[in-house]
Coordinates of C-alpha atoms in Angstrom, one line a residue:
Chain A
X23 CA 23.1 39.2 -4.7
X24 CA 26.0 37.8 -2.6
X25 CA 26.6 33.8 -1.1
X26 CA 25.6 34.2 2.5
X27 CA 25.6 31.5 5.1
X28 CA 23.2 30.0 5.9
X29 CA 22.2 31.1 9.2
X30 CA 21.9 34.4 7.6
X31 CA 19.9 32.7 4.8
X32 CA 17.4 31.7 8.0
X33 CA 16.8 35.1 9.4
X34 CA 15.2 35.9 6.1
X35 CA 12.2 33.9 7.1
X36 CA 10.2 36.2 9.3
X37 CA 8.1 34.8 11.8
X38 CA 4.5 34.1 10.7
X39 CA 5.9 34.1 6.8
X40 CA 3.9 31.9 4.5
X41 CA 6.3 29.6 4.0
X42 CA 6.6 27.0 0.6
X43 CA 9.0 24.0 0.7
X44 CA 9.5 21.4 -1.8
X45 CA 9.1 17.6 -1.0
X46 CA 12.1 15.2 -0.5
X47 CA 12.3 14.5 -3.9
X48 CA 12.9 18.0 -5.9
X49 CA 15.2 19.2 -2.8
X50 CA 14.8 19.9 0.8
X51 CA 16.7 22.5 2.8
X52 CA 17.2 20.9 5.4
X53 CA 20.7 22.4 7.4
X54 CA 18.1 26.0 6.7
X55 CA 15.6 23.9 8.2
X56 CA 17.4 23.4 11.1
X57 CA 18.7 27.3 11.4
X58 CA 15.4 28.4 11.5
X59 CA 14.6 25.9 14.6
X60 CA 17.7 27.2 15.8
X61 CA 16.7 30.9 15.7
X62 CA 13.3 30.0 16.7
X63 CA 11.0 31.0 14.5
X64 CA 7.4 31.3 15.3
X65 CA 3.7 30.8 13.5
X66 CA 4.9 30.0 10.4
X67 CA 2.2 29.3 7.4
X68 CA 4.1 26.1 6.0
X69 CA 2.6 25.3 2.2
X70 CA 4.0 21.3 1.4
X71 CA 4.9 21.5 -2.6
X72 CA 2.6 19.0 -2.9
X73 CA 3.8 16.9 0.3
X74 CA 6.6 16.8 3.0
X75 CA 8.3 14.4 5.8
X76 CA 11.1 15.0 8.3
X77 CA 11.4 18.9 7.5
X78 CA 7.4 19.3 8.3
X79 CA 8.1 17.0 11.2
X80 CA 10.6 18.7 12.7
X81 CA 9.7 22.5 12.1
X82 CA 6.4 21.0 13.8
X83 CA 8.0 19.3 16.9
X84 CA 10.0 22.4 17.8
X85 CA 6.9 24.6 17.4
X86 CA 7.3 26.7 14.6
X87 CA 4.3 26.2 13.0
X88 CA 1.0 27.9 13.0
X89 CA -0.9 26.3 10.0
X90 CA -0.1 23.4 8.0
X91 CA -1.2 23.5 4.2
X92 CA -0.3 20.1 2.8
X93 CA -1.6 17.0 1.2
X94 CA 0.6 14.8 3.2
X95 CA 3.2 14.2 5.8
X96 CA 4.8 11.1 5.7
X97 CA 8.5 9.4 6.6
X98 CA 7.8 7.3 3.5
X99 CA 9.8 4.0 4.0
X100 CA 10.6 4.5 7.4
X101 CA 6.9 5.6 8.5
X102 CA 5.0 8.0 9.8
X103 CA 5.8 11.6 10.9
X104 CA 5.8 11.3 15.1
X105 CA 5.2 15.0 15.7
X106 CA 2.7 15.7 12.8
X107 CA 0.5 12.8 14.2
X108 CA 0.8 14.6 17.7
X109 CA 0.0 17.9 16.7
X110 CA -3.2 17.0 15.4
X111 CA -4.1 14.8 17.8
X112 CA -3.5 17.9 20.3
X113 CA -5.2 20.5 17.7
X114 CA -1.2 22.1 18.5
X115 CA -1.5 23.4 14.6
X116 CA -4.1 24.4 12.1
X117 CA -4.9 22.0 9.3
X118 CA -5.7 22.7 5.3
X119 CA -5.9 19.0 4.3
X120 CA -5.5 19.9 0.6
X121 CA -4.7 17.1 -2.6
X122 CA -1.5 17.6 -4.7
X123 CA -2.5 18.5 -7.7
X124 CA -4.6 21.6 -5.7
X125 CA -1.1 23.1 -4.4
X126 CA 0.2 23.3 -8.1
X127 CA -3.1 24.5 -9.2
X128 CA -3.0 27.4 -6.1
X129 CA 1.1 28.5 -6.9
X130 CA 0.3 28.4 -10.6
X131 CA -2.7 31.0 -10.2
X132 CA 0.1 33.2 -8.2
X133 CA 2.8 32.8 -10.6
X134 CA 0.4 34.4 -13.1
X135 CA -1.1 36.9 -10.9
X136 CA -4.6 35.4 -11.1
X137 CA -7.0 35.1 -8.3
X138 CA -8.1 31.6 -8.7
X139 CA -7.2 28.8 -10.4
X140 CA -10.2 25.8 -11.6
X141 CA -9.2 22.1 -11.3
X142 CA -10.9 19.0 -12.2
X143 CA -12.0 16.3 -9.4
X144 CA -12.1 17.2 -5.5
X145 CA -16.1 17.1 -5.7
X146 CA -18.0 15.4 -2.9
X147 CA -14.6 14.6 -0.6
X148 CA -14.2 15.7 2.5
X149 CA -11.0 16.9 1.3
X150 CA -13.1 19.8 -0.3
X151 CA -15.6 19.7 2.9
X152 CA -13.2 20.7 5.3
X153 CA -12.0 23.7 3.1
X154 CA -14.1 27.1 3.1
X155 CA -11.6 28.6 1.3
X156 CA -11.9 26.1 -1.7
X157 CA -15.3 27.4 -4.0
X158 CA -17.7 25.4 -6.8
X159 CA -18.8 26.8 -9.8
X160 CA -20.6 26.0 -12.7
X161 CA -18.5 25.9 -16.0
X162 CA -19.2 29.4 -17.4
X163 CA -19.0 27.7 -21.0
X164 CA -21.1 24.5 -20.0
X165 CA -23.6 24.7 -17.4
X166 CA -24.3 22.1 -15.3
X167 CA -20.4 21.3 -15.4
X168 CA -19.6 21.8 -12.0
X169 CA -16.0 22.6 -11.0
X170 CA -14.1 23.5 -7.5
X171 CA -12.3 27.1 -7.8
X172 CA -9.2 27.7 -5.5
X173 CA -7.5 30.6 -4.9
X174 CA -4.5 31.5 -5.3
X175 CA -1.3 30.5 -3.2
X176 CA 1.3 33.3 -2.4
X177 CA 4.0 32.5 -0.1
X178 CA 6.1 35.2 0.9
X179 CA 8.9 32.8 1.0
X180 CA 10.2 29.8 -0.9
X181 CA 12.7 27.7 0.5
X182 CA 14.5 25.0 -1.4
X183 CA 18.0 22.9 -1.8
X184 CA 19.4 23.0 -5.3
X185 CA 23.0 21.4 -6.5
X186 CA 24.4 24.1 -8.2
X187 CA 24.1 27.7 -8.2
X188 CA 26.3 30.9 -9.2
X189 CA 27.4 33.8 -7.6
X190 CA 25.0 36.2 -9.5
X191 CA 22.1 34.1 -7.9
X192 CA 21.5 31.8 -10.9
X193 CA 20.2 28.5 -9.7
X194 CA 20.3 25.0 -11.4
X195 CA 17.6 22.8 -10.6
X196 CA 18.1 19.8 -13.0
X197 CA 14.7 18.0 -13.8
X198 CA 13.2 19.4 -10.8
X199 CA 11.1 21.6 -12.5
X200 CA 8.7 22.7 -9.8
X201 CA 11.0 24.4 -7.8
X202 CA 11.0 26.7 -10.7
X203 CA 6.7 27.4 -9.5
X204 CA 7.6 27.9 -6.1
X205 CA 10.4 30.7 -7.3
X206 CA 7.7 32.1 -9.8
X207 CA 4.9 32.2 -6.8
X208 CA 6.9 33.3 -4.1
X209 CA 7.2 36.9 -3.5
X210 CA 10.8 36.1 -2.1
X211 CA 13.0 32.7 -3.2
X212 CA 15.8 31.9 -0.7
X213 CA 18.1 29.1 -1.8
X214 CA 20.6 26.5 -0.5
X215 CA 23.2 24.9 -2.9
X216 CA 25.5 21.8 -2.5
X217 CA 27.9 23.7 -4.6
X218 CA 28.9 27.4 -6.0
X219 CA 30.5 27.8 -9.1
X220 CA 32.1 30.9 -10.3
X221 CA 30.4 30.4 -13.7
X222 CA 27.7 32.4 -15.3
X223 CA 25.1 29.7 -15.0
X224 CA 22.6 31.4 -17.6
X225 CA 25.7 31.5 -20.4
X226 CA 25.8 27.4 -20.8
X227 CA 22.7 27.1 -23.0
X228 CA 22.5 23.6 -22.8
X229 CA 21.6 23.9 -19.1
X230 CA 19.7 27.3 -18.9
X231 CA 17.0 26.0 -19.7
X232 CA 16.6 24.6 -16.4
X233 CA 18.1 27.3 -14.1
X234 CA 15.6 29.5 -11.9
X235 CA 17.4 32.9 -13.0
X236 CA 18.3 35.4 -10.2
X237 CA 15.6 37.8 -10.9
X238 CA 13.6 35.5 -8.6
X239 CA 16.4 34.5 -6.1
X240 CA 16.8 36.6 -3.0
X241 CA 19.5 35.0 -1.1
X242 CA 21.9 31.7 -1.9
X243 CA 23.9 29.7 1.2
X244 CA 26.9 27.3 0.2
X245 CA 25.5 24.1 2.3
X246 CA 27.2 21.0 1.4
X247 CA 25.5 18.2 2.7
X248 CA 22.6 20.7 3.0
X249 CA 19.6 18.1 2.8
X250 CA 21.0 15.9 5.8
X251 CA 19.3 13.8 7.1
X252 CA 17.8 13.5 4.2
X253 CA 19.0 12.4 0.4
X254 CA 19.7 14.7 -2.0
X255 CA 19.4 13.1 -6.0
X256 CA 22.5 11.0 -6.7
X257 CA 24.7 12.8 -4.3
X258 CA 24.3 11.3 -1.6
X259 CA 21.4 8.9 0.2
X260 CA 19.0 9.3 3.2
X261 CA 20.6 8.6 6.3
X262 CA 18.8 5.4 6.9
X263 CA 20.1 4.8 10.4
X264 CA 19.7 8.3 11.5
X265 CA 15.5 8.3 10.1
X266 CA 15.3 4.8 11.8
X267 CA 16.5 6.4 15.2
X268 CA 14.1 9.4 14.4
X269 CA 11.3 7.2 14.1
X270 CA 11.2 5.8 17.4
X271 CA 12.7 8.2 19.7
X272 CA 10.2 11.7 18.0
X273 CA 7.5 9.7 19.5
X274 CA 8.1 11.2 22.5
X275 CA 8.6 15.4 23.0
X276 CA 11.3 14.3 24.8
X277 CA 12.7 11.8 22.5
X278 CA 12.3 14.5 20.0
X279 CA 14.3 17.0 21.7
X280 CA 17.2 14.6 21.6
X281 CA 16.9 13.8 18.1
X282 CA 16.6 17.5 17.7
X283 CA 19.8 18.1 19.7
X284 CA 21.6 15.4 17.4
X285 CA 20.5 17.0 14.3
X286 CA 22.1 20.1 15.5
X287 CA 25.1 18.5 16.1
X288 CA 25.4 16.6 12.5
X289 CA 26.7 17.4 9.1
X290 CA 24.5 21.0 9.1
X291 CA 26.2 22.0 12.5
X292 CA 28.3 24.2 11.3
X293 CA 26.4 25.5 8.7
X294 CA 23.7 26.3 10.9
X295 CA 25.3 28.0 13.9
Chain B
X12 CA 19.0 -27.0 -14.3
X13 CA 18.5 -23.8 -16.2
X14 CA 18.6 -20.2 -15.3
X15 CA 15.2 -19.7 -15.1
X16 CA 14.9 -23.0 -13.5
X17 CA 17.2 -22.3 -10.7
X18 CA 16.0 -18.6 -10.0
X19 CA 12.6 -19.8 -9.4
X20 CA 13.0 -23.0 -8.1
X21 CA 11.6 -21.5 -4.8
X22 CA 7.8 -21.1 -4.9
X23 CA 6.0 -17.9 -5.1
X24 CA 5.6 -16.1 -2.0
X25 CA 2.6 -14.0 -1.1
X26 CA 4.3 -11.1 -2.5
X27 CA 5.4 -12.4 -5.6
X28 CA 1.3 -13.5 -6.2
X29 CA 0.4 -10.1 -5.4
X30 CA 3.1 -8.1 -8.1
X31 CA 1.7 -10.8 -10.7
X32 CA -1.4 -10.1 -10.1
X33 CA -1.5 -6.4 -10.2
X34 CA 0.3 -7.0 -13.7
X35 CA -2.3 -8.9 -15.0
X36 CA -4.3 -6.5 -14.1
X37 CA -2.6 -3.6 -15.9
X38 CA -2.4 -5.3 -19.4
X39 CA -2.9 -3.6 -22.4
X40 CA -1.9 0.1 -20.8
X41 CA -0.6 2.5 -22.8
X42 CA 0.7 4.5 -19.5
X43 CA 0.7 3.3 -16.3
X44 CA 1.9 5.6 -13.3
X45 CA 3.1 4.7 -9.9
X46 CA 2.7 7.1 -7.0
X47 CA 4.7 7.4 -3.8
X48 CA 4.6 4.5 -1.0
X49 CA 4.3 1.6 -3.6
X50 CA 6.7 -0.8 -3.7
X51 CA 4.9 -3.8 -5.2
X52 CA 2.4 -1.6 -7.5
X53 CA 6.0 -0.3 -8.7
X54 CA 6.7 -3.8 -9.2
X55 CA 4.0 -4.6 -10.9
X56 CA 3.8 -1.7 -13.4
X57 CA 8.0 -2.6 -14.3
X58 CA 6.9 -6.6 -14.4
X59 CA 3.8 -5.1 -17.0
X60 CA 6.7 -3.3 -19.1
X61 CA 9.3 -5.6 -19.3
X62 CA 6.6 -7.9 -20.7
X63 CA 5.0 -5.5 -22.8
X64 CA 7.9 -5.5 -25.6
X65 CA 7.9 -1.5 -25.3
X66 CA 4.0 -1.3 -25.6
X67 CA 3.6 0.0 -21.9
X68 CA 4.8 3.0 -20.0
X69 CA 5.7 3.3 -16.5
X70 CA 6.7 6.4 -14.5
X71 CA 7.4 5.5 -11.1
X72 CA 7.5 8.8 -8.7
X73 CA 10.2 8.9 -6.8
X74 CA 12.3 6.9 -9.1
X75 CA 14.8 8.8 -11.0
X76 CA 15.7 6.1 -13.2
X77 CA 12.0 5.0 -14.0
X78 CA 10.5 8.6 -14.5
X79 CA 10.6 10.7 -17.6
X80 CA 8.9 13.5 -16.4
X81 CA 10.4 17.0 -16.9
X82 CA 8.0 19.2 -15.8
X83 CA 8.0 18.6 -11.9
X84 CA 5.2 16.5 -9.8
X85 CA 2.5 18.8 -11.9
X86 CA 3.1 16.4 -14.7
X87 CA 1.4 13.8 -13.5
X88 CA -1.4 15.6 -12.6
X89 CA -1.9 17.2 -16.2
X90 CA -1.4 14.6 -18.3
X91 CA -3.9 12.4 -15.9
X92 CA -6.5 15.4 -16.3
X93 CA -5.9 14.5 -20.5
X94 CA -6.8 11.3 -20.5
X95 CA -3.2 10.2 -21.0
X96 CA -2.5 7.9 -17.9
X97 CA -4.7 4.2 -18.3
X98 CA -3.7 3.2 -14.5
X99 CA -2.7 4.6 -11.0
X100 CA -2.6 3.2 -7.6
X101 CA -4.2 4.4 -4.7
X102 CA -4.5 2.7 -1.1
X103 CA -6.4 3.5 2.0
X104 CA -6.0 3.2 5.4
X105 CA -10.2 2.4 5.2
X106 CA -11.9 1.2 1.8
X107 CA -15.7 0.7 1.9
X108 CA -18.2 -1.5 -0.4
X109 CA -19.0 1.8 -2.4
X110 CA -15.8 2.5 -2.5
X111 CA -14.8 5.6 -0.8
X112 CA -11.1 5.9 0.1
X113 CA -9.7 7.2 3.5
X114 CA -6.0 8.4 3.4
X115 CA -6.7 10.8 6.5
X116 CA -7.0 9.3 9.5
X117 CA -10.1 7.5 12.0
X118 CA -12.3 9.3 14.0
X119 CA -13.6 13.2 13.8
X120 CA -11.6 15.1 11.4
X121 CA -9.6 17.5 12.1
X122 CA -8.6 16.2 15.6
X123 CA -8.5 12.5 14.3
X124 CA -7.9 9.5 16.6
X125 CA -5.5 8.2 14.3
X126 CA -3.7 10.2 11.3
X127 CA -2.2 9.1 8.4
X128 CA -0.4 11.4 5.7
X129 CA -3.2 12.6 3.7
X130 CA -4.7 12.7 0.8
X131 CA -2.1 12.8 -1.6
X132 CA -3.4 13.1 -4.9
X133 CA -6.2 10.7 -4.8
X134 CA -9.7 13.5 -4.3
X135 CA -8.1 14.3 -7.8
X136 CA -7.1 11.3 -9.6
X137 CA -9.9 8.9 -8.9
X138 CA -12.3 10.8 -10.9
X139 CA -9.7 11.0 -13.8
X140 CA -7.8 7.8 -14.5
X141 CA -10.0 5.4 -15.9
X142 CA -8.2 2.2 -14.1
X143 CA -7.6 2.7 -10.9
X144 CA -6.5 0.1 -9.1
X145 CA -7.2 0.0 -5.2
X146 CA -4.0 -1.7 -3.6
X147 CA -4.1 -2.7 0.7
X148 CA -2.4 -5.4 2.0
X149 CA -3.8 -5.6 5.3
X150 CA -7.4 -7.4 4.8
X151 CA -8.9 -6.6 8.4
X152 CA -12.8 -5.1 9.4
X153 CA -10.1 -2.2 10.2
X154 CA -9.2 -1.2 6.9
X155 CA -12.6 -2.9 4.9
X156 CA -15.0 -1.2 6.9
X157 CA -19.1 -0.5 6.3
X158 CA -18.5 3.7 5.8
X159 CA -15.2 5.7 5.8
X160 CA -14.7 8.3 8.5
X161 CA -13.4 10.6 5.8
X162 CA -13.5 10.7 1.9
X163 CA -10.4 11.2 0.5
X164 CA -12.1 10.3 -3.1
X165 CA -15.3 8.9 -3.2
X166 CA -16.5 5.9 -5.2
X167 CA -18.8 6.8 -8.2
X168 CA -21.8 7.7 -7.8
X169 CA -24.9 9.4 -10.1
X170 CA -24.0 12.9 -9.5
X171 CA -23.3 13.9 -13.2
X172 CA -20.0 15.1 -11.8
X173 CA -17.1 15.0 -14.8
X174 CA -15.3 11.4 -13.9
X175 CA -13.8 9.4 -16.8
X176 CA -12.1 7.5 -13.7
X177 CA -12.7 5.3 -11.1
X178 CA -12.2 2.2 -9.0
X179 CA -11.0 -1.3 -11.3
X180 CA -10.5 -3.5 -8.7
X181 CA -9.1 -4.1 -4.9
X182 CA -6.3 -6.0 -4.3
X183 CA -5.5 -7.6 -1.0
X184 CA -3.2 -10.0 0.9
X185 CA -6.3 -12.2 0.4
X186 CA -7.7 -12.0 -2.4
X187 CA -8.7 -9.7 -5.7
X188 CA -12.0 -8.0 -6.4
X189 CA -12.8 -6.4 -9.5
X190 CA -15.4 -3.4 -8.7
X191 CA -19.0 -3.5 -11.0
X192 CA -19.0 0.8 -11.9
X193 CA -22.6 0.5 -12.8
X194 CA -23.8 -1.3 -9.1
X195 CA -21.1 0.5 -7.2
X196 CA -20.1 -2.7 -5.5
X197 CA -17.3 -5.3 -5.4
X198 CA -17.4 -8.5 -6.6
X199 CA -15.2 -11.5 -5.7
X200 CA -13.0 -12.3 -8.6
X201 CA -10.1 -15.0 -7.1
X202 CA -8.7 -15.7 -3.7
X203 CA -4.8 -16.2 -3.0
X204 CA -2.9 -19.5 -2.6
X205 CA -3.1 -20.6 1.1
X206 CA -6.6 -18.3 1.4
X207 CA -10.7 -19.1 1.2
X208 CA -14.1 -17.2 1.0
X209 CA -15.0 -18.0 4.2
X210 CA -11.4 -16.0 5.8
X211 CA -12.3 -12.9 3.2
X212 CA -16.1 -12.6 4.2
X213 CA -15.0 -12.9 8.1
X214 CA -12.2 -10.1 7.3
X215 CA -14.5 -7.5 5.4
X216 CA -16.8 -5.3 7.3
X217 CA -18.8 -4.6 3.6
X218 CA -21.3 -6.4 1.3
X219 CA -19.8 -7.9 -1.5
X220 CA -21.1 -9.9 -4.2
X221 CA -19.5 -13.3 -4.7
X222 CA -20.0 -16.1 -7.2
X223 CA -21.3 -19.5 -6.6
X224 CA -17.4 -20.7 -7.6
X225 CA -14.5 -18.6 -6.7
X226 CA -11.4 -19.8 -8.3
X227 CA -7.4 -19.1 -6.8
X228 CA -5.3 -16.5 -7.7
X229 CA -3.4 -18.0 -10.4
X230 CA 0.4 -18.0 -8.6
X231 CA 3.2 -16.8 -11.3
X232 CA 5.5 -19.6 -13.5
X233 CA 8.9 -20.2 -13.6
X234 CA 9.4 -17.6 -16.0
X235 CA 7.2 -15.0 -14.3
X236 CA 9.1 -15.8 -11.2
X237 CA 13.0 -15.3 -12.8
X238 CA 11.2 -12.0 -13.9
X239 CA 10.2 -11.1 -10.6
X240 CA 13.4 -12.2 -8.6
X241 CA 15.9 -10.4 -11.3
X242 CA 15.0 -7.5 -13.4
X243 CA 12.0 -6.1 -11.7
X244 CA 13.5 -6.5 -8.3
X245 CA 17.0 -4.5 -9.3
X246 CA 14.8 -1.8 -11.3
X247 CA 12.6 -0.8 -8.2
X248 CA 15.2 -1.3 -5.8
X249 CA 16.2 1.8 -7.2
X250 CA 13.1 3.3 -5.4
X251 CA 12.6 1.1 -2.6
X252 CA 15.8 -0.7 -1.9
X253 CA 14.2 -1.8 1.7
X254 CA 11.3 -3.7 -0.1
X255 CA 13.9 -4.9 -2.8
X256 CA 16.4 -6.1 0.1
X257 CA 13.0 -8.3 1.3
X258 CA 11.5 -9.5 -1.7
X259 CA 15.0 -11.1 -1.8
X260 CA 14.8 -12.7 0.9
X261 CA 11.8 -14.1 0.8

């Protein structure tokens, strides 16, 4: 395992790839994000861990994406996702309406090689209506106990922003435990990190304990900045006045493509090219 | 005048009656969690534990202050199917009188007129946290309507499905209904300062029952309002600073 950049982190996503991303809170690549718009990838599976905002909204508007697994897209605060609304109201991408708690439940049957994985609830929605992929059964050790079945989730790629990592591929993730089930389902884990130490991150025990070790990691960038436009933790906020602009303008493909072009240009530029 | 005196000598505003409201409401949990988009359900649940003396538990997502969990959004999720969260929040962008929830969007899914995020974790939680409480400010025949055009999470019904949860109550920029479990139906419990009956039935596009008398949503105190204006409005700024820079101002 080496540090590559991050365009070359990118051009491990293969077109079509299942692809699993976090949600704004545990980490979002974004500056890979915007690489892979840049190299133009095509038909992706996207898998929201559980839900997902500007990256889904802008790997959407520049037509990446195939299918849409998620249980929802949302700007939070500053609104709803522009492109996501317009792809379904154009039928642009296919739709797998899930809930959260049925994308853990789908990753955790991968990360432990099972087929299916039961979960409480989801009964008589529409949620569970408008998935024939999702199954009921009857509780083999109750009967009458009936229960939904889904299968389970393997992305061929997890993607993810982290603060720390080292050079033997050892990631630090903090509280952000779930990154740690993407890495586990995955059958590839690519990484972006605000910083790189030169520190053996598995030899501190009083942080190993939450460090994804590099038996799951395939490639780390060095991305600084890497979640821009978006926050990352206590590093650094959202860009409020960048999302505001977002907002308004991604209502429009054109609009879009100059928020796009913007994006591009910002903190990730260089990073990204 | 005194501190308390001074903070609050302005009088509640709507959504200072709301985040009281929803605390009253939430009395008595042992663990209440707050999911994403809820800025005055996250104020209610830190008003509920600041007056709790230590007796109540919040975990607001998104918060990073205001959020023990360790084991990623799953958490939630597991310890809701334990029976070890009391109360959650859910909204709608349409509520019915049987209460079904719709967080997808109007019209035919999948190619929906409208769309809104999704689901979240609602098909989920409504069957397992026993006090759920249904939170939409806009009161219109938009949002209240006589069916949902998608069931995020349905209301209860006699289906001998497992469901220690369900729907407590509805609370609105009008008024508060709790929700009777065993007629599946809402029934008028107060209506807001400024607000009447009449303005609730002409905004709701569902049968509800309503008593002969409906009182007014009691407005919070002096005390409730220092409460309010100081410690529970720094803790969620953390969260929401945009709702926290508002509720300042208002």
């Amino acid at each position: 395992m080496s540090v590559v950049g991050v365009a070359e982190l990118a051009a491990m996503v293969p077109d079509g790839a299942k692809l699993v991303i976090a949600k704004d809170e545990s980490g979002v690549a974004m500056a890979a994000a915007l690489a892979l718009i840049r190299r133009g990838v095509k038909n992706l599976h996207l898998v929201t861990v559980p839900v997902s905002g500007l990256e889904t909204d802008m790997l959407i508007g520049a037509g990446c994406v195939a299918t849409l697994e998620t249980s929802a897209i949302t700007l939070g605060e500053f609104g709803l996702a522009p492109c996501f609304s317009r792809a379904v109201k154009s039928g642009s991408i296919k739709l797998k309406d899930a809930t959260c708690p049925a994308i853990y439940a789908g990753l955790q049957a991968a990360q432990k090689g099972l087929p299916f994985m039961p979960l409480r609830g989801i009964l008589e929605t529409d949620v569970l209506a408008n998935r024939p992929d999702w199954k009921v059964i009857d509780n083999p050790f109750e009967s009458g106990d009936r229960i939904v079945v889904l299968p389970a989730i393997v992305p061929d790629v997890a993607l993810f922003h982290v603060p720390l990592a080292d050079r033997h591929g050892n990631v630090f993730i903090g509280r952000q435990r779930e990154l740690m089930l993407l890495a586990h389902a995955a059958r590839s884990t690519i990484v972006t990190a605000e910083h790189i130490t030169d520190d053996n991150l598995l030899e501190d025990e009083a942080r190993s304990g939450s460090v994804i070790p590099a038996l799951y990691v395939n490639a780390v960038a060095h991305a600084p900045r890497g979640a821009w436009p978006l926050g990352f933790g206590d590093a650094y906020p959202a860009d409020a006045a960048w999302m505001s602009r977002y907002i308004t303008e991604a209502r429009t493909p054109a609009g879009f493509a100059r928020m796009l072009e913007a994006a591009l240009q910002g903190p990730g530029a260089r990073l990204a090219a | 005048m005194s501190a308390v005196a001074e903070v609050a000598a302005r009088a509640a505003g709507p959504t200072e009656v709301l985040i009281h409201s929803i605390a009253g409401l939430l009395a008595g949990s042992r663990h209440v969690a707050v999911g994403a988009s809820s800025p005055i359900p996250g104020a209610a649940a830190l008003y509920t534990r600041a007056v709790s003396e230590g007796a109540t538990r919040v975990s607001v997502l998104g918060s990073r202050r205001h959020n023990a969990f360790t084991n990623g959004g799953v958490e939630l999720f597991d310890l809701a199917a334990q029976g070890r969260i009391d109360a959650f929040f859910l909204g709608g962008g349409q509520i019915d009188g049987a209460a079904n929830i719709n967080l997808v969007g109007v019209g035919s899914y999948p190619q929906m007129e409208v769309r809104w995020p999704g689901s979240f974790g609602s098909a989920y939680l409504y069957y397992l946290v026993p006090r759920v409480i249904l939170f939409r400010e806009e009161h219109t025949r938009r949002v209240f309507v006589p069916k949902v055009d998608f069931v995020s999470a349905p209301g209860p019904r006699d289906d001998g499905i497992y469901r220690p949860g369900g729907p407590h109550a509805l609370i609105t920029s009008l008024c508060l209904f709790d929700f009777d479990r065993a007629r599946k139906r809402f029934v008028l419990r107060s209506v807001h300062p400024g607000h009447t009956v009449e303005e609730v039935r002409d905004n709701t596009g569902f049968d509800f029952d309503c008593p002969a008398q409906v009182p007014a949503t009691p407005a919070p105190d002096a005390a409730a309002l220092a409460l309010i204006r100081g410690q529970v409005r720094e803790e969620i700024g953390e969260t929401y600073p945009k709702f926290a820079a508002q509720l300042a101002a208002v």
